[in-house]
Structure formats: C-alpha cells, structure tokens
C-alpha cells in the first residue's frame, strides 16, 4: 500500500486506542500541546518502521515531508517533540499491552528468546560512562563472544508478534526471566537450548500450569535429536522477529545514555513492530511481511 495510506491506518488505530485507554485528559494543568498525543505516537511508530530511530532525524524527516498530515510539527521545536514523546512512555506500554492481548487471545503456544543489546563496544566497556551502573557483561551465544550491555527478553506468538518483553542486564540468564514475561496459565512455551532447565520446567508446571519445552542443553549429548529438530522448527519465527527488530528497527543501536531512555526507545520499537504485525493481519497479509507493507 502507499506510505500515506499506511500512515493514515496507523494514526486511526493509535487514535482510537488512545481515546479508549486514556479517555480523560493526561495532563492535569497547562495548555494542550500543539501536537496531539496520537500524532506524536504515530510519527514515532511510522518513523521506527522506516528505520528512523534517532529523534533528530525522525523529526526532521516528518517535518520536511509530512507537515501537511501533521501541521503541528511546524509549531513545535524538536526538543519539545522529543520530550512529549518520552513522557508518553506509560501510554505506549498500555497500547502494546492492549494489542498483545488481542493478538495472543486463545493461543496456547508461545515462543521465548532473548536479544543482546550492547551498551558500547567491548573494548570501551571499562571506561564507558553510558548506562554505567546498569549494564553488565554477558555472553552472546550467536557471535560466541562476551559483550557489555543488556538482553531484551521477549515472548512471541507463533505468528511472530511480540506480546511480552522485558529488559535485563546481560548477566541475567534467560531462564530467570521466563516468569517475568507472564506466560498464561495452561499454555506451552518453546525456547532454545538456553532454556533447558528441568527444575524450572517442573516449577512452572506445578505453580502456573505452564509447560516449557526446550532442546537438551548440549547438542553433542542430546538424547533425542529428532525432538530438538522439531522444537527448532517450531520456534524459527521468533528468530525472524528478532532479526527484524535488529535490522529494520535497529534495536541493538543504543543511543540512550540512561536506562529510562533506553527502555523508552525499546518500547516504541517493539510497539512499532507489533502495530505493523497488526496491520498485516487485518489486511490478510503474512504477519512478518514488512517489505511489501508500505511503499
């Protein structure tokens, strides 16, 4: 579809949800902002979808090319726009939670994985001031190297929609974050070899009624390779979703200097991905076919 139509669809979706989730005025006092909150969130989400993840570039692009659709952009300064966008963090969390409930409704199967996010280059970790006190050293199993930063832990539907996510320091294990992703009772989750933990599996089954399936911890000593291959085929879609978050949405690029702003950037990236999945599904398209969604 044309990009202008995509922007209109996203705005209508966001505006309807904002009116539904925040019927009262968000600000207790002061003048109403020149840009409506739904307009700011739409600019952020479409900008992230287009790969414009830096506030300065995002604001300049939409002010130059889409001032007719968002006339308030000509009335505000870039810092005012960025401040208003950051202050809508909680509302964007609510928007994602609402869409996640609708996308994951009556789906007993979910996928779980984590994505490493570097705070800085490994060689600069000992003297880097960015995110100091929050970032930790961890191991990246994909690149087989140590890194300094965080991990984005996420739970996805079999279609690839991220329905729950959380940020943790890099030294926190994948297994420790499974319960924080709020797996629904009576459901079944599929992870990779990092989630092989018989004690955790039994504990989740006993307390929450949740089944956690994962291949054996080491491939070399795997007693049932055929089962592991079936589980790997079942969870390939989350690898695709994480690849999109890393490549299209630049989730691994850390512009923030503190954890709060990092969380805000990740929320709008994940929300943009979820909204794109929603638009695809409502238009009868494959959930993760983003390349042909907007031209």
PDB file of C-alpha atoms in Angstrom:
ATOM      1  CA  UNK A   1       0.000   0.000   0.000  1.00  0.00           C
ATOM      2  CA  UNK A   2       1.166   3.626  -0.388  1.00  0.00           C
ATOM      3  CA  UNK A   3       3.057   5.015   2.583  1.00  0.00           C
ATOM      4  CA  UNK A   4       0.443   7.749   3.034  1.00  0.00           C
ATOM      5  CA  UNK A   5      -2.247   5.079   3.469  1.00  0.00           C
ATOM      6  CA  UNK A   6      -0.071   3.222   5.966  1.00  0.00           C
ATOM      7  CA  UNK A   7       0.400   6.413   7.997  1.00  0.00           C
ATOM      8  CA  UNK A   8      -3.372   7.013   7.989  1.00  0.00           C
ATOM      9  CA  UNK A   9      -4.099   3.431   9.106  1.00  0.00           C
ATOM     10  CA  UNK A  10      -1.579   3.651  11.950  1.00  0.00           C
ATOM     11  CA  UNK A  11      -2.937   7.034  13.050  1.00  0.00           C
ATOM     12  CA  UNK A  12      -6.547   5.793  13.097  1.00  0.00           C
ATOM     13  CA  UNK A  13      -5.524   2.723  15.103  1.00  0.00           C
ATOM     14  CA  UNK A  14      -3.466   4.735  17.598  1.00  0.00           C
ATOM     15  CA  UNK A  15      -6.066   7.492  17.938  1.00  0.00           C
ATOM     16  CA  UNK A  16      -8.869   5.012  18.615  1.00  0.00           C
ATOM     17  CA  UNK A  17      -6.783   3.169  21.219  1.00  0.00           C
ATOM     18  CA  UNK A  18      -5.671   6.389  22.923  1.00  0.00           C
ATOM     19  CA  UNK A  19      -9.297   7.537  23.228  1.00  0.00           C
ATOM     20  CA  UNK A  20     -10.225   4.119  24.601  1.00  0.00           C
ATOM     21  CA  UNK A  21      -7.332   3.681  27.046  1.00  0.00           C
ATOM     22  CA  UNK A  22      -6.987   7.321  28.137  1.00  0.00           C
ATOM     23  CA  UNK A  23     -10.455   8.896  27.921  1.00  0.00           C
ATOM     24  CA  UNK A  24      -9.522  11.578  30.440  1.00  0.00           C
ATOM     25  CA  UNK A  25      -7.010  14.337  29.897  1.00  0.00           C
ATOM     26  CA  UNK A  26      -3.482  13.083  30.568  1.00  0.00           C
ATOM     27  CA  UNK A  27      -2.182  16.464  31.768  1.00  0.00           C
ATOM     28  CA  UNK A  28      -3.568  17.927  34.931  1.00  0.00           C
ATOM     29  CA  UNK A  29      -2.763  21.530  34.060  1.00  0.00           C
ATOM     30  CA  UNK A  30      -1.279  23.745  31.385  1.00  0.00           C
ATOM     31  CA  UNK A  31      -2.102  24.303  27.722  1.00  0.00           C
ATOM     32  CA  UNK A  32      -2.928  21.495  25.349  1.00  0.00           C
ATOM     33  CA  UNK A  33       0.124  20.551  23.229  1.00  0.00           C
ATOM     34  CA  UNK A  34       0.333  21.680  19.599  1.00  0.00           C
ATOM     35  CA  UNK A  35       0.663  18.037  18.556  1.00  0.00           C
ATOM     36  CA  UNK A  36      -1.941  15.568  19.779  1.00  0.00           C
ATOM     37  CA  UNK A  37      -0.549  12.575  21.650  1.00  0.00           C
ATOM     38  CA  UNK A  38      -1.844  10.225  18.964  1.00  0.00           C
ATOM     39  CA  UNK A  39       0.012  12.262  16.329  1.00  0.00           C
ATOM     40  CA  UNK A  40       3.291  12.075  18.257  1.00  0.00           C
ATOM     41  CA  UNK A  41       2.967   8.310  18.735  1.00  0.00           C
ATOM     42  CA  UNK A  42       2.080   7.825  15.049  1.00  0.00           C
ATOM     43  CA  UNK A  43       5.168   9.761  13.940  1.00  0.00           C
ATOM     44  CA  UNK A  44       7.314   7.660  16.264  1.00  0.00           C
ATOM     45  CA  UNK A  45       5.878   4.312  15.144  1.00  0.00           C
ATOM     46  CA  UNK A  46       5.987   5.034  11.415  1.00  0.00           C
ATOM     47  CA  UNK A  47       9.447   6.538  11.780  1.00  0.00           C
ATOM     48  CA  UNK A  48      10.718   3.404  13.512  1.00  0.00           C
ATOM     49  CA  UNK A  49       9.137   1.270  10.789  1.00  0.00           C
ATOM     50  CA  UNK A  50      11.070   3.316   8.206  1.00  0.00           C
ATOM     51  CA  UNK A  51      14.310   2.900  10.143  1.00  0.00           C
ATOM     52  CA  UNK A  52      14.388   6.475  11.507  1.00  0.00           C
ATOM     53  CA  UNK A  53      15.222   5.648  15.098  1.00  0.00           C
ATOM     54  CA  UNK A  54      17.087   8.835  16.050  1.00  0.00           C
ATOM     55  CA  UNK A  55      14.878  11.654  17.380  1.00  0.00           C
ATOM     56  CA  UNK A  56      16.622  14.351  15.364  1.00  0.00           C
ATOM     57  CA  UNK A  57      16.377  12.520  12.039  1.00  0.00           C
ATOM     58  CA  UNK A  58      12.834  11.320  12.693  1.00  0.00           C
ATOM     59  CA  UNK A  59      11.547  14.810  13.494  1.00  0.00           C
ATOM     60  CA  UNK A  60      13.340  16.417  10.542  1.00  0.00           C
ATOM     61  CA  UNK A  61      12.046  13.810   8.071  1.00  0.00           C
ATOM     62  CA  UNK A  62       8.391  14.137   9.049  1.00  0.00           C
ATOM     63  CA  UNK A  63       8.555  17.910   9.330  1.00  0.00           C
ATOM     64  CA  UNK A  64      10.015  18.095   5.820  1.00  0.00           C
ATOM     65  CA  UNK A  65       7.806  15.555   4.055  1.00  0.00           C
ATOM     66  CA  UNK A  66       4.604  15.185   6.102  1.00  0.00           C
ATOM     67  CA  UNK A  67       3.891  18.648   7.500  1.00  0.00           C
ATOM     68  CA  UNK A  68       0.543  18.627   5.683  1.00  0.00           C
ATOM     69  CA  UNK A  69      -0.545  15.472   7.538  1.00  0.00           C
ATOM     70  CA  UNK A  70       0.854  16.729  10.863  1.00  0.00           C
ATOM     71  CA  UNK A  71       0.632  20.552  10.770  1.00  0.00           C
ATOM     72  CA  UNK A  72       1.594  20.799  14.426  1.00  0.00           C
ATOM     73  CA  UNK A  73       5.143  19.726  13.554  1.00  0.00           C
ATOM     74  CA  UNK A  74       5.826  23.232  12.201  1.00  0.00           C
ATOM     75  CA  UNK A  75       4.750  24.782  15.505  1.00  0.00           C
ATOM     76  CA  UNK A  76       6.991  22.831  17.886  1.00  0.00           C
ATOM     77  CA  UNK A  77      10.729  22.525  18.393  1.00  0.00           C
ATOM     78  CA  UNK A  78      12.481  19.195  18.110  1.00  0.00           C
ATOM     79  CA  UNK A  79      13.236  19.072  21.841  1.00  0.00           C
ATOM     80  CA  UNK A  80       9.575  19.733  22.663  1.00  0.00           C
ATOM     81  CA  UNK A  81       8.576  16.854  20.393  1.00  0.00           C
ATOM     82  CA  UNK A  82      11.168  14.528  21.972  1.00  0.00           C
ATOM     83  CA  UNK A  83      10.099  15.486  25.485  1.00  0.00           C
ATOM     84  CA  UNK A  84       6.421  14.893  24.734  1.00  0.00           C
ATOM     85  CA  UNK A  85       7.240  11.546  23.113  1.00  0.00           C
ATOM     86  CA  UNK A  86       9.286  10.406  26.114  1.00  0.00           C
ATOM     87  CA  UNK A  87       6.543  11.446  28.542  1.00  0.00           C
ATOM     88  CA  UNK A  88       4.121   9.135  26.711  1.00  0.00           C
ATOM     89  CA  UNK A  89       6.141   6.069  27.729  1.00  0.00           C
ATOM     90  CA  UNK A  90       3.421   4.660  30.006  1.00  0.00           C
ATOM     91  CA  UNK A  91       0.714   5.194  27.384  1.00  0.00           C
ATOM     92  CA  UNK A  92       2.763   3.346  24.764  1.00  0.00           C
ATOM     93  CA  UNK A  93       3.172   0.494  27.234  1.00  0.00           C
ATOM     94  CA  UNK A  94      -0.623   0.364  27.586  1.00  0.00           C
ATOM     95  CA  UNK A  95      -1.090   0.412  23.810  1.00  0.00           C
ATOM     96  CA  UNK A  96       1.275  -2.531  23.408  1.00  0.00           C
ATOM     97  CA  UNK A  97      -0.367  -4.489  26.226  1.00  0.00           C
ATOM     98  CA  UNK A  98      -3.806  -3.945  24.667  1.00  0.00           C
ATOM     99  CA  UNK A  99      -2.698  -5.092  21.197  1.00  0.00           C
ATOM    100  CA  UNK A 100      -0.797  -8.004  22.726  1.00  0.00           C
ATOM    101  CA  UNK A 101      -3.923  -9.280  24.492  1.00  0.00           C
ATOM    102  CA  UNK A 102      -5.851  -9.195  21.235  1.00  0.00           C
ATOM    103  CA  UNK A 103      -3.073 -10.829  19.204  1.00  0.00           C
ATOM    104  CA  UNK A 104      -2.441 -13.568  21.769  1.00  0.00           C
ATOM    105  CA  UNK A 105      -6.077 -14.303  22.600  1.00  0.00           C
ATOM    106  CA  UNK A 106      -6.819 -18.037  22.893  1.00  0.00           C
ATOM    107  CA  UNK A 107      -3.326 -19.001  21.706  1.00  0.00           C
ATOM    108  CA  UNK A 108      -1.931 -21.730  23.984  1.00  0.00           C
ATOM    109  CA  UNK A 109       1.505 -21.769  22.293  1.00  0.00           C
ATOM    110  CA  UNK A 110       4.199 -19.098  22.666  1.00  0.00           C
ATOM    111  CA  UNK A 111       7.873 -18.715  21.826  1.00  0.00           C
ATOM    112  CA  UNK A 112      10.583 -17.218  24.019  1.00  0.00           C
ATOM    113  CA  UNK A 113      14.086 -15.904  23.364  1.00  0.00           C
ATOM    114  CA  UNK A 114      16.422 -13.006  24.162  1.00  0.00           C
ATOM    115  CA  UNK A 115      18.284 -10.423  22.090  1.00  0.00           C
ATOM    116  CA  UNK A 116      21.655  -8.998  23.220  1.00  0.00           C
ATOM    117  CA  UNK A 117      21.894  -5.187  23.246  1.00  0.00           C
ATOM    118  CA  UNK A 118      25.344  -3.652  23.594  1.00  0.00           C
ATOM    119  CA  UNK A 119      25.811  -0.528  25.698  1.00  0.00           C
ATOM    120  CA  UNK A 120      29.104   0.193  23.909  1.00  0.00           C
ATOM    121  CA  UNK A 121      32.000  -1.549  22.197  1.00  0.00           C
ATOM    122  CA  UNK A 122      33.567  -4.273  24.320  1.00  0.00           C
ATOM    123  CA  UNK A 123      36.944  -2.526  24.311  1.00  0.00           C
ATOM    124  CA  UNK A 124      35.418   0.633  25.797  1.00  0.00           C
ATOM    125  CA  UNK A 125      33.363  -1.106  28.485  1.00  0.00           C
ATOM    126  CA  UNK A 126      35.708  -0.383  31.407  1.00  0.00           C
ATOM    127  CA  UNK A 127      35.648   3.390  30.915  1.00  0.00           C
ATOM    128  CA  UNK A 128      32.343   3.976  29.100  1.00  0.00           C
ATOM    129  CA  UNK A 129      30.027   6.334  31.002  1.00  0.00           C
ATOM    130  CA  UNK A 130      26.917   5.362  29.048  1.00  0.00           C
ATOM    131  CA  UNK A 131      24.460   3.323  31.151  1.00  0.00           C
ATOM    132  CA  UNK A 132      27.089   2.902  33.872  1.00  0.00           C
ATOM    133  CA  UNK A 133      25.755   1.023  36.875  1.00  0.00           C
ATOM    134  CA  UNK A 134      23.026  -0.717  34.838  1.00  0.00           C
ATOM    135  CA  UNK A 135      24.852  -2.554  32.057  1.00  0.00           C
ATOM    136  CA  UNK A 136      26.664  -5.826  32.761  1.00  0.00           C
ATOM    137  CA  UNK A 137      28.947  -8.282  30.981  1.00  0.00           C
ATOM    138  CA  UNK A 138      27.242 -11.239  29.330  1.00  0.00           C
ATOM    139  CA  UNK A 139      27.797 -13.876  26.659  1.00  0.00           C
ATOM    140  CA  UNK A 140      26.380 -13.660  23.143  1.00  0.00           C
ATOM    141  CA  UNK A 141      25.774 -17.261  22.043  1.00  0.00           C
ATOM    142  CA  UNK A 142      25.179 -16.270  18.415  1.00  0.00           C
ATOM    143  CA  UNK A 143      28.505 -14.496  17.953  1.00  0.00           C
ATOM    144  CA  UNK A 144      30.211 -16.602  20.632  1.00  0.00           C
ATOM    145  CA  UNK A 145      31.733 -13.634  22.370  1.00  0.00           C
ATOM    146  CA  UNK A 146      31.396 -11.597  25.555  1.00  0.00           C
ATOM    147  CA  UNK A 147      29.572  -8.277  25.339  1.00  0.00           C
ATOM    148  CA  UNK A 148      28.693  -5.401  27.672  1.00  0.00           C
ATOM    149  CA  UNK A 149      25.077  -4.307  27.927  1.00  0.00           C
ATOM    150  CA  UNK A 150      21.623  -5.817  28.297  1.00  0.00           C
ATOM    151  CA  UNK A 151      19.316  -8.505  26.973  1.00  0.00           C
ATOM    152  CA  UNK A 152      15.835  -7.909  25.623  1.00  0.00           C
ATOM    153  CA  UNK A 153      13.748 -10.911  26.703  1.00  0.00           C
ATOM    154  CA  UNK A 154      10.565 -11.427  24.709  1.00  0.00           C
ATOM    155  CA  UNK A 155       7.618 -13.771  24.355  1.00  0.00           C
ATOM    156  CA  UNK A 156       6.027 -14.083  20.897  1.00  0.00           C
ATOM    157  CA  UNK A 157       3.003 -15.670  19.308  1.00  0.00           C
ATOM    158  CA  UNK A 158       3.519 -18.395  16.663  1.00  0.00           C
ATOM    159  CA  UNK A 159       2.837 -15.663  14.068  1.00  0.00           C
ATOM    160  CA  UNK A 160       5.761 -13.549  15.320  1.00  0.00           C
ATOM    161  CA  UNK A 161       4.001 -10.801  17.301  1.00  0.00           C
ATOM    162  CA  UNK A 162       5.862  -9.734  20.441  1.00  0.00           C
ATOM    163  CA  UNK A 163       3.281  -9.897  23.232  1.00  0.00           C
ATOM    164  CA  UNK A 164       5.526  -9.513  26.287  1.00  0.00           C
ATOM    165  CA  UNK A 165       9.047  -8.184  26.774  1.00  0.00           C
ATOM    166  CA  UNK A 166      11.412  -7.012  29.472  1.00  0.00           C
ATOM    167  CA  UNK A 167      14.933  -5.624  29.679  1.00  0.00           C
ATOM    168  CA  UNK A 168      17.555  -7.124  31.988  1.00  0.00           C
ATOM    169  CA  UNK A 169      21.314  -6.775  32.453  1.00  0.00           C
ATOM    170  CA  UNK A 170      23.366  -9.085  30.260  1.00  0.00           C
ATOM    171  CA  UNK A 171      24.424 -11.317  33.159  1.00  0.00           C
ATOM    172  CA  UNK A 172      20.814 -12.325  33.952  1.00  0.00           C
ATOM    173  CA  UNK A 173      20.080 -15.755  32.498  1.00  0.00           C
ATOM    174  CA  UNK A 174      17.277 -16.465  30.041  1.00  0.00           C
ATOM    175  CA  UNK A 175      15.755 -18.953  32.468  1.00  0.00           C
ATOM    176  CA  UNK A 176      15.442 -16.350  35.228  1.00  0.00           C
ATOM    177  CA  UNK A 177      13.289 -14.102  33.018  1.00  0.00           C
ATOM    178  CA  UNK A 178      10.699 -16.618  31.833  1.00  0.00           C
ATOM    179  CA  UNK A 179       8.224 -15.963  34.660  1.00  0.00           C
ATOM    180  CA  UNK A 180       8.669 -12.170  34.292  1.00  0.00           C
ATOM    181  CA  UNK A 181       7.202 -12.495  30.777  1.00  0.00           C
ATOM    182  CA  UNK A 182       3.845 -13.531  32.291  1.00  0.00           C
ATOM    183  CA  UNK A 183       3.196 -16.808  30.472  1.00  0.00           C
ATOM    184  CA  UNK A 184      -0.553 -17.513  30.596  1.00  0.00           C
ATOM    185  CA  UNK A 185      -1.633 -20.490  32.751  1.00  0.00           C
ATOM    186  CA  UNK A 186      -2.256 -23.657  30.810  1.00  0.00           C
ATOM    187  CA  UNK A 187      -0.070 -22.584  27.886  1.00  0.00           C
ATOM    188  CA  UNK A 188       3.031 -24.133  26.321  1.00  0.00           C
ATOM    189  CA  UNK A 189       6.273 -22.292  25.594  1.00  0.00           C
ATOM    190  CA  UNK A 190       9.137 -23.239  23.289  1.00  0.00           C
ATOM    191  CA  UNK A 191      12.686 -21.975  23.805  1.00  0.00           C
ATOM    192  CA  UNK A 192      16.179 -22.789  22.608  1.00  0.00           C
ATOM    193  CA  UNK A 193      18.872 -24.764  24.432  1.00  0.00           C
ATOM    194  CA  UNK A 194      19.431 -21.901  26.901  1.00  0.00           C
ATOM    195  CA  UNK A 195      16.005 -22.683  28.377  1.00  0.00           C
ATOM    196  CA  UNK A 196      16.812 -26.308  29.190  1.00  0.00           C
ATOM    197  CA  UNK A 197      16.201 -26.361  32.949  1.00  0.00           C
ATOM    198  CA  UNK A 198      14.341 -29.364  34.399  1.00  0.00           C
ATOM    199  CA  UNK A 199      13.959 -27.641  37.782  1.00  0.00           C
ATOM    200  CA  UNK A 200      12.410 -24.517  36.219  1.00  0.00           C
ATOM    201  CA  UNK A 201      10.252 -26.653  33.931  1.00  0.00           C
ATOM    202  CA  UNK A 202       8.816 -28.613  36.860  1.00  0.00           C
ATOM    203  CA  UNK A 203       8.323 -25.468  38.948  1.00  0.00           C
ATOM    204  CA  UNK A 204       6.385 -23.664  36.179  1.00  0.00           C
ATOM    205  CA  UNK A 205       4.241 -26.737  35.592  1.00  0.00           C
ATOM    206  CA  UNK A 206       3.428 -27.104  39.286  1.00  0.00           C
ATOM    207  CA  UNK A 207       2.755 -23.454  40.182  1.00  0.00           C
ATOM    208  CA  UNK A 208       1.409 -21.962  36.938  1.00  0.00           C
ATOM    209  CA  UNK A 209       0.372 -24.930  34.847  1.00  0.00           C
ATOM    210  CA  UNK A 210       2.806 -23.799  32.137  1.00  0.00           C
ATOM    211  CA  UNK A 211       4.804 -26.240  30.004  1.00  0.00           C
ATOM    212  CA  UNK A 212       8.270 -25.053  28.949  1.00  0.00           C
ATOM    213  CA  UNK A 213       9.799 -27.093  26.140  1.00  0.00           C
ATOM    214  CA  UNK A 214      13.438 -26.766  25.095  1.00  0.00           C
ATOM    215  CA  UNK A 215      16.070 -28.924  23.372  1.00  0.00           C
ATOM    216  CA  UNK A 216      18.675 -30.641  25.512  1.00  0.00           C
ATOM    217  CA  UNK A 217      21.311 -28.293  26.907  1.00  0.00           C
ATOM    218  CA  UNK A 218      24.169 -29.526  24.702  1.00  0.00           C
ATOM    219  CA  UNK A 219      23.807 -30.702  21.132  1.00  0.00           C
ATOM    220  CA  UNK A 220      26.677 -33.163  21.448  1.00  0.00           C
ATOM    221  CA  UNK A 221      24.990 -35.163  24.224  1.00  0.00           C
ATOM    222  CA  UNK A 222      21.394 -34.677  23.071  1.00  0.00           C
ATOM    223  CA  UNK A 223      19.498 -37.923  23.818  1.00  0.00           C
ATOM    224  CA  UNK A 224      16.716 -37.093  21.332  1.00  0.00           C
ATOM    225  CA  UNK A 225      17.985 -35.067  18.318  1.00  0.00           C
ATOM    226  CA  UNK A 226      14.741 -35.570  16.408  1.00  0.00           C
ATOM    227  CA  UNK A 227      12.768 -33.860  19.186  1.00  0.00           C
ATOM    228  CA  UNK A 228      15.239 -30.977  19.237  1.00  0.00           C
ATOM    229  CA  UNK A 229      14.852 -30.507  15.494  1.00  0.00           C
ATOM    230  CA  UNK A 230      11.069 -30.371  15.828  1.00  0.00           C
ATOM    231  CA  UNK A 231      11.331 -27.735  18.531  1.00  0.00           C
ATOM    232  CA  UNK A 232      13.783 -25.719  16.427  1.00  0.00           C
ATOM    233  CA  UNK A 233      11.338 -25.749  13.503  1.00  0.00           C
ATOM    234  CA  UNK A 234       8.544 -24.612  15.819  1.00  0.00           C
ATOM    235  CA  UNK A 235      10.469 -21.568  17.044  1.00  0.00           C
ATOM    236  CA  UNK A 236      12.117 -20.259  13.858  1.00  0.00           C
ATOM    237  CA  UNK A 237       9.561 -17.437  13.634  1.00  0.00           C
ATOM    238  CA  UNK A 238      10.925 -15.697  16.742  1.00  0.00           C
ATOM    239  CA  UNK A 239      14.348 -15.627  15.107  1.00  0.00           C
ATOM    240  CA  UNK A 240      12.748 -13.786  12.171  1.00  0.00           C
ATOM    241  CA  UNK A 241      11.035 -11.314  14.501  1.00  0.00           C
ATOM    242  CA  UNK A 242      14.291 -10.642  16.355  1.00  0.00           C
ATOM    243  CA  UNK A 243      16.085 -10.217  13.047  1.00  0.00           C
ATOM    244  CA  UNK A 244      13.570  -7.528  12.070  1.00  0.00           C
ATOM    245  CA  UNK A 245      13.970  -5.782  15.429  1.00  0.00           C
ATOM    246  CA  UNK A 246      17.744  -5.781  14.963  1.00  0.00           C
ATOM    247  CA  UNK A 247      17.914  -4.835  11.265  1.00  0.00           C
ATOM    248  CA  UNK A 248      14.835  -2.745  10.409  1.00  0.00           C
ATOM    249  CA  UNK A 249      14.158  -1.254  13.841  1.00  0.00           C
ATOM    250  CA  UNK A 250      17.809  -1.032  14.968  1.00  0.00           C
ATOM    251  CA  UNK A 251      17.011  -2.432  18.418  1.00  0.00           C
ATOM    252  CA  UNK A 252      20.700  -3.120  19.045  1.00  0.00           C
ATOM    253  CA  UNK A 253      21.657   0.505  18.422  1.00  0.00           C
ATOM    254  CA  UNK A 254      21.928   2.235  21.802  1.00  0.00           C
ATOM    255  CA  UNK A 255      21.511   6.000  21.546  1.00  0.00           C
ATOM    256  CA  UNK A 256      20.333   6.355  25.140  1.00  0.00           C
ATOM    257  CA  UNK A 257      22.638   7.333  27.997  1.00  0.00           C
ATOM    258  CA  UNK A 258      20.479   6.026  30.837  1.00  0.00           C
ATOM    259  CA  UNK A 259      18.218   3.053  31.347  1.00  0.00           C
ATOM    260  CA  UNK A 260      14.938   5.010  31.362  1.00  0.00           C
ATOM    261  CA  UNK A 261      15.527   6.448  27.881  1.00  0.00           C
ATOM    262  CA  UNK A 262      16.764   3.060  26.664  1.00  0.00           C
ATOM    263  CA  UNK A 263      13.526   1.445  27.860  1.00  0.00           C
ATOM    264  CA  UNK A 264      11.514   4.168  26.121  1.00  0.00           C
ATOM    265  CA  UNK A 265      13.311   3.577  22.820  1.00  0.00           C
ATOM    266  CA  UNK A 266      12.780  -0.170  23.064  1.00  0.00           C
ATOM    267  CA  UNK A 267       9.078   0.269  23.857  1.00  0.00           C
ATOM    268  CA  UNK A 268       8.437   2.310  20.727  1.00  0.00           C
ATOM    269  CA  UNK A 269      10.458  -0.124  18.587  1.00  0.00           C
ATOM    270  CA  UNK A 270       8.538  -3.145  19.877  1.00  0.00           C
ATOM    271  CA  UNK A 271       5.228  -1.264  19.630  1.00  0.00           C
ATOM    272  CA  UNK A 272       6.021  -0.260  16.038  1.00  0.00           C
ATOM    273  CA  UNK A 273       6.771  -3.905  15.205  1.00  0.00           C
ATOM    274  CA  UNK A 274       3.529  -5.029  16.879  1.00  0.00           C
ATOM    275  CA  UNK A 275       1.451  -2.406  15.053  1.00  0.00           C
ATOM    276  CA  UNK A 276       2.973  -3.492  11.722  1.00  0.00           C
ATOM    277  CA  UNK A 277       2.032  -7.106  12.509  1.00  0.00           C
ATOM    278  CA  UNK A 278      -1.493  -5.958  13.385  1.00  0.00           C
ATOM    279  CA  UNK A 279      -1.858  -4.053  10.096  1.00  0.00           C
ATOM    280  CA  UNK A 280      -0.608  -7.056   8.132  1.00  0.00           C
ATOM    281  CA  UNK A 281      -3.020  -9.474   9.809  1.00  0.00           C
ATOM    282  CA  UNK A 282      -6.023  -7.165   9.452  1.00  0.00           C
ATOM    283  CA  UNK A 283      -5.283  -6.824   5.723  1.00  0.00           C
ATOM    284  CA  UNK A 284      -4.905 -10.566   5.147  1.00  0.00           C
ATOM    285  CA  UNK A 285      -1.129 -10.454   4.723  1.00  0.00           C
ATOM    286  CA  UNK A 286       1.610 -12.606   6.311  1.00  0.00           C
ATOM    287  CA  UNK A 287       2.292 -11.245   9.785  1.00  0.00           C
ATOM    288  CA  UNK A 288       6.007 -10.521   9.266  1.00  0.00           C
ATOM    289  CA  UNK A 289       5.931  -9.417   5.609  1.00  0.00           C
ATOM    290  CA  UNK A 290       7.059  -5.844   6.232  1.00  0.00           C
ATOM    291  CA  UNK A 291       8.870  -5.237   2.925  1.00  0.00           C
ATOM    292  CA  UNK A 292       5.668  -5.097   0.902  1.00  0.00           C
ATOM    293  CA  UNK A 293       3.527  -3.411   3.548  1.00  0.00           C
ATOM    294  CA  UNK A 294       4.261   0.230   2.714  1.00  0.00           C
ATOM    295  CA  UNK A 295       5.857   1.568  -0.457  1.00  0.00           C
TER     296      UNK A 295
END
